[in-house]
Short mmCIF file of C-alpha atoms in Angstrom, two decimals:
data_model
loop_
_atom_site.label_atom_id
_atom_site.label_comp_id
_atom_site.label_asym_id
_atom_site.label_seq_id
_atom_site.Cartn_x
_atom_site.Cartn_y
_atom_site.Cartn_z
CA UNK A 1 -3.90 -20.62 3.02
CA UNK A 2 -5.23 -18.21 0.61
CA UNK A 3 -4.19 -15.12 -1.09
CA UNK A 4 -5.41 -12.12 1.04
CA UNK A 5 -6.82 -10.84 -2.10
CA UNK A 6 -9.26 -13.64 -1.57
CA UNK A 7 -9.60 -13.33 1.98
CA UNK A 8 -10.61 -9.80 1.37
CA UNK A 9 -13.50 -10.62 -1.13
CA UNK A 10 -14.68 -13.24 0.92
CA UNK A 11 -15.23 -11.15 4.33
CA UNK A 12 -16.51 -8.21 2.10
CA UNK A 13 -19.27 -11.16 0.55
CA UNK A 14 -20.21 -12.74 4.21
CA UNK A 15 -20.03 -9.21 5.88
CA UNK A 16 -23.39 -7.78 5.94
CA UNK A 17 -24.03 -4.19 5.50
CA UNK A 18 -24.61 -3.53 9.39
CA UNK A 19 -21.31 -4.92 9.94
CA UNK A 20 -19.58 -3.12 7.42
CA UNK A 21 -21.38 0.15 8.45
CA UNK A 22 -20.20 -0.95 12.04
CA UNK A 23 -16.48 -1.55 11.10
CA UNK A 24 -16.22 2.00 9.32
CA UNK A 25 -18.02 4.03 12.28
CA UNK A 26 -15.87 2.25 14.46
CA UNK A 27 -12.53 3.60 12.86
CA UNK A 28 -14.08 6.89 12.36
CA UNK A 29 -15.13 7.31 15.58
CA UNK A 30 -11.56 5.88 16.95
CA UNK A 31 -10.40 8.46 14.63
CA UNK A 32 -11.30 11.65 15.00
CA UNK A 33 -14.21 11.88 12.47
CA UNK A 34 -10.99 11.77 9.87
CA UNK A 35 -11.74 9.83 7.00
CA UNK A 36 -8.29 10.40 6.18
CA UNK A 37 -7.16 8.96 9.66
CA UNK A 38 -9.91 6.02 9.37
CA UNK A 39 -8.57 5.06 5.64
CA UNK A 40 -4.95 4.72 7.29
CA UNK A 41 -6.52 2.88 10.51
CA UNK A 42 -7.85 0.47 8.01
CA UNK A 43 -5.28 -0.37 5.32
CA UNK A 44 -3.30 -1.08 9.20
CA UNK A 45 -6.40 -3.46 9.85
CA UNK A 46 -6.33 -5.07 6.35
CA UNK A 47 -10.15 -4.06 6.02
CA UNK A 48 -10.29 -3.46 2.73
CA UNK A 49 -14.28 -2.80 2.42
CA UNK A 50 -13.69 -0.41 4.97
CA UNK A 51 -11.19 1.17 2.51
CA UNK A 52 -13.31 1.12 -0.20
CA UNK A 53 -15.64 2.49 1.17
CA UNK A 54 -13.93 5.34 2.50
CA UNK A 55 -12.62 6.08 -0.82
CA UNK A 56 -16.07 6.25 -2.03
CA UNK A 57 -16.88 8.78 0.54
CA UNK A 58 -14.18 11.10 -0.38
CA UNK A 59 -11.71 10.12 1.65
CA UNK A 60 -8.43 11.62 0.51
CA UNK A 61 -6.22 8.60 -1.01
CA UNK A 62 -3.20 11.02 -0.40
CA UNK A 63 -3.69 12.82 2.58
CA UNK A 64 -0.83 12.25 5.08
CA UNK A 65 -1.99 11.35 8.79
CA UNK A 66 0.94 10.83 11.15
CA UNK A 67 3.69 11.50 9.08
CA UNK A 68 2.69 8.92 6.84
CA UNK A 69 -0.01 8.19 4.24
CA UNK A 70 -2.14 5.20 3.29
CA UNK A 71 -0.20 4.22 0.08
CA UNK A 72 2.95 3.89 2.73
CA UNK A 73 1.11 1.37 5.38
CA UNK A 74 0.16 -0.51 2.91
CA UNK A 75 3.54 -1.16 0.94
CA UNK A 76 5.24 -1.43 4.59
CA UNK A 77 2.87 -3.97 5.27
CA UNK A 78 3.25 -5.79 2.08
CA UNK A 79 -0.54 -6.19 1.14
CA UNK A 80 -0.62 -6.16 -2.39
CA UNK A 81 -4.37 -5.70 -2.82
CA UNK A 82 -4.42 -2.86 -1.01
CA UNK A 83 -1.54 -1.70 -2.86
CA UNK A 84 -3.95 -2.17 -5.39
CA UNK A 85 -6.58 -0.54 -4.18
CA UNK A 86 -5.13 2.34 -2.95
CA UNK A 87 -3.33 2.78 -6.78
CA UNK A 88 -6.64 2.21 -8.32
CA UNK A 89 -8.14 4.86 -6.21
CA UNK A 90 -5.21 7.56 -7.18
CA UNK A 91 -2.60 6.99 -4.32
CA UNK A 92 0.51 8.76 -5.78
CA UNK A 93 3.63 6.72 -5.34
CA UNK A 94 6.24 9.18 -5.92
CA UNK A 95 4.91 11.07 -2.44
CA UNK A 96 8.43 11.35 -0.26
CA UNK A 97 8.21 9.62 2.86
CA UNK A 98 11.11 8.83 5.07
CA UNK A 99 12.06 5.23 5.98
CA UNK A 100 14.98 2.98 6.66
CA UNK A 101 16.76 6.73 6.78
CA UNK A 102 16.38 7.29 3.48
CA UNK A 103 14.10 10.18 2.28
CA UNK A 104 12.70 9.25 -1.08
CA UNK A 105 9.52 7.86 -2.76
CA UNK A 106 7.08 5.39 -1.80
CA UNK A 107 8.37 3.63 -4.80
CA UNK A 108 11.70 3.97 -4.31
CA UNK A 109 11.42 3.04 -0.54
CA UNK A 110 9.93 0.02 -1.81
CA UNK A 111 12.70 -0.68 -3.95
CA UNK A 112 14.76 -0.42 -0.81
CA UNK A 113 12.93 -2.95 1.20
CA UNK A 114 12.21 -5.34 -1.70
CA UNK A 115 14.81 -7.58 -0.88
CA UNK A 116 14.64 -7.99 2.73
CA UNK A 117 11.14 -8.79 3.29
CA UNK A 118 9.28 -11.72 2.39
CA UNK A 119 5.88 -10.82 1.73
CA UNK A 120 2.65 -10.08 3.14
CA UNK A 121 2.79 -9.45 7.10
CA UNK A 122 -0.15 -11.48 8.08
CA UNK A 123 -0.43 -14.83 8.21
CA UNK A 124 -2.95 -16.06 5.75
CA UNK A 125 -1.46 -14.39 2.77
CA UNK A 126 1.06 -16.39 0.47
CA UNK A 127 1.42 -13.08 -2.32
CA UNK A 128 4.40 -13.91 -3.69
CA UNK A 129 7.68 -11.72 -2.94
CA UNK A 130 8.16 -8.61 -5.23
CA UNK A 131 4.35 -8.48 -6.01
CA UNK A 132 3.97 -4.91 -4.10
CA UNK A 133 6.90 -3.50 -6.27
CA UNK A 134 6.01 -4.87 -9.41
CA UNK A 135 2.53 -2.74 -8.51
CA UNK A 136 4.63 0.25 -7.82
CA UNK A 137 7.03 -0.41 -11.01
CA UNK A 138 3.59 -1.08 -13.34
CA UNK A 139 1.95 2.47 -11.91
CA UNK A 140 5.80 4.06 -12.48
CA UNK A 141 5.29 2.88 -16.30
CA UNK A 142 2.01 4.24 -16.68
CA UNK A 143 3.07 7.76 -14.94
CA UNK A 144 5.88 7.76 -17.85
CA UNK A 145 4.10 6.79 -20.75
CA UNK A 146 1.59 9.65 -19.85
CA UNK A 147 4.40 12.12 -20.35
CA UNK A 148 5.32 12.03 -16.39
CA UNK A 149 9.68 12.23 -15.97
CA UNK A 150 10.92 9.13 -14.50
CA UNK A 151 11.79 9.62 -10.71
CA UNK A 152 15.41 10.62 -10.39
CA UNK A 153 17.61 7.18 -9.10
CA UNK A 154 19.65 8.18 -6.01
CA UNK A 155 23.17 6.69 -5.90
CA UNK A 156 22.93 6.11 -2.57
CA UNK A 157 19.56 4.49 -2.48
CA UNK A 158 21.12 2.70 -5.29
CA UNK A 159 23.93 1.44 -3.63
CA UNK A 160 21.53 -0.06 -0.96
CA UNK A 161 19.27 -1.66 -3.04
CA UNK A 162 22.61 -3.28 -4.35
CA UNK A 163 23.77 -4.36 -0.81
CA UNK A 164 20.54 -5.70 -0.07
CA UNK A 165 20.44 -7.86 -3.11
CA UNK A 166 23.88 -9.09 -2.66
CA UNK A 167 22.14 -10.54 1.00
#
């Protein structure tokens, strides 16, 4: 099987622009009009053209639609090129978002679940374990060296991330 990074390229080469067109009416219509909602529906959908091409739109990279925003489906559905993408496009990672009952940032979350997932969540994609964090930790380094303050490490979240290495 290939990388879904590949996948993605190849769909977005075969699709046609109709069909692209189609895809991205489709999830706006099924949402609302929302670009916002239609981004979320889909980085869900692993359509990344239709991402893209919401982004280019306008679409807000950080709006939050149902508690949740489109940075946040992607990392909990461990697709690292639309990690990508969404990072590229100015998704902020250090957004607080509430998972696993911790409240804390997307990167930190991340951190959380690192060690008890195994990778992409559909079946064609073999990205190797740890390749959505090391996204997050790469976008963490450049928010620092631009004079950013390092997110704050919560003992507790720390403690978990222990525990769940220890597994």
């Amino acid at each position: 099987a290939e990388c879904y990074e590949a996948e993605m390229e190849r769909r977005e080469d075969v699709a046609d622009g109709d069909s692209k067109k189609e895809a991205m009416n489709s999830l706006l219509s099924c949402s609302g009009g929302s670009k916002e909602a239609a981004l979320v529906a889909a980085v869900d959908d692993h359509q990344g053209y239709v991402a893209r091409q919401l982004l280019r739109e306008g679409a807000d990279v950080n709006a939050v639609v149902g508690g949740i925003n489109a940075l946040a489906h992607a990392v909990d559905s461990h697709c690292p090129p639309m990690v990508r993408l969404l990072l590229e496009a100015g998704a902020d990672h250090t957004k607080k978002i509430r998972r696993y009952g911790v409240s804390d940032s997307i990167f930190n979350c991340a951190r959380l679940t690192e060690h008890q997932d195994n990778g992409c969540s559909i079946g064609y994609c073999r990205c190797a374990k740890g390749e959505v964090l090391k996204l997050l930790e790469d976008a963490e380094a450049r928010r620092v060296r631009r004079g950013g303050t390092a997110l704050p490490r919560d003992p507790g979240l720390e403690k978990l991330v222990r525990q769940n290495e220890a597994e």
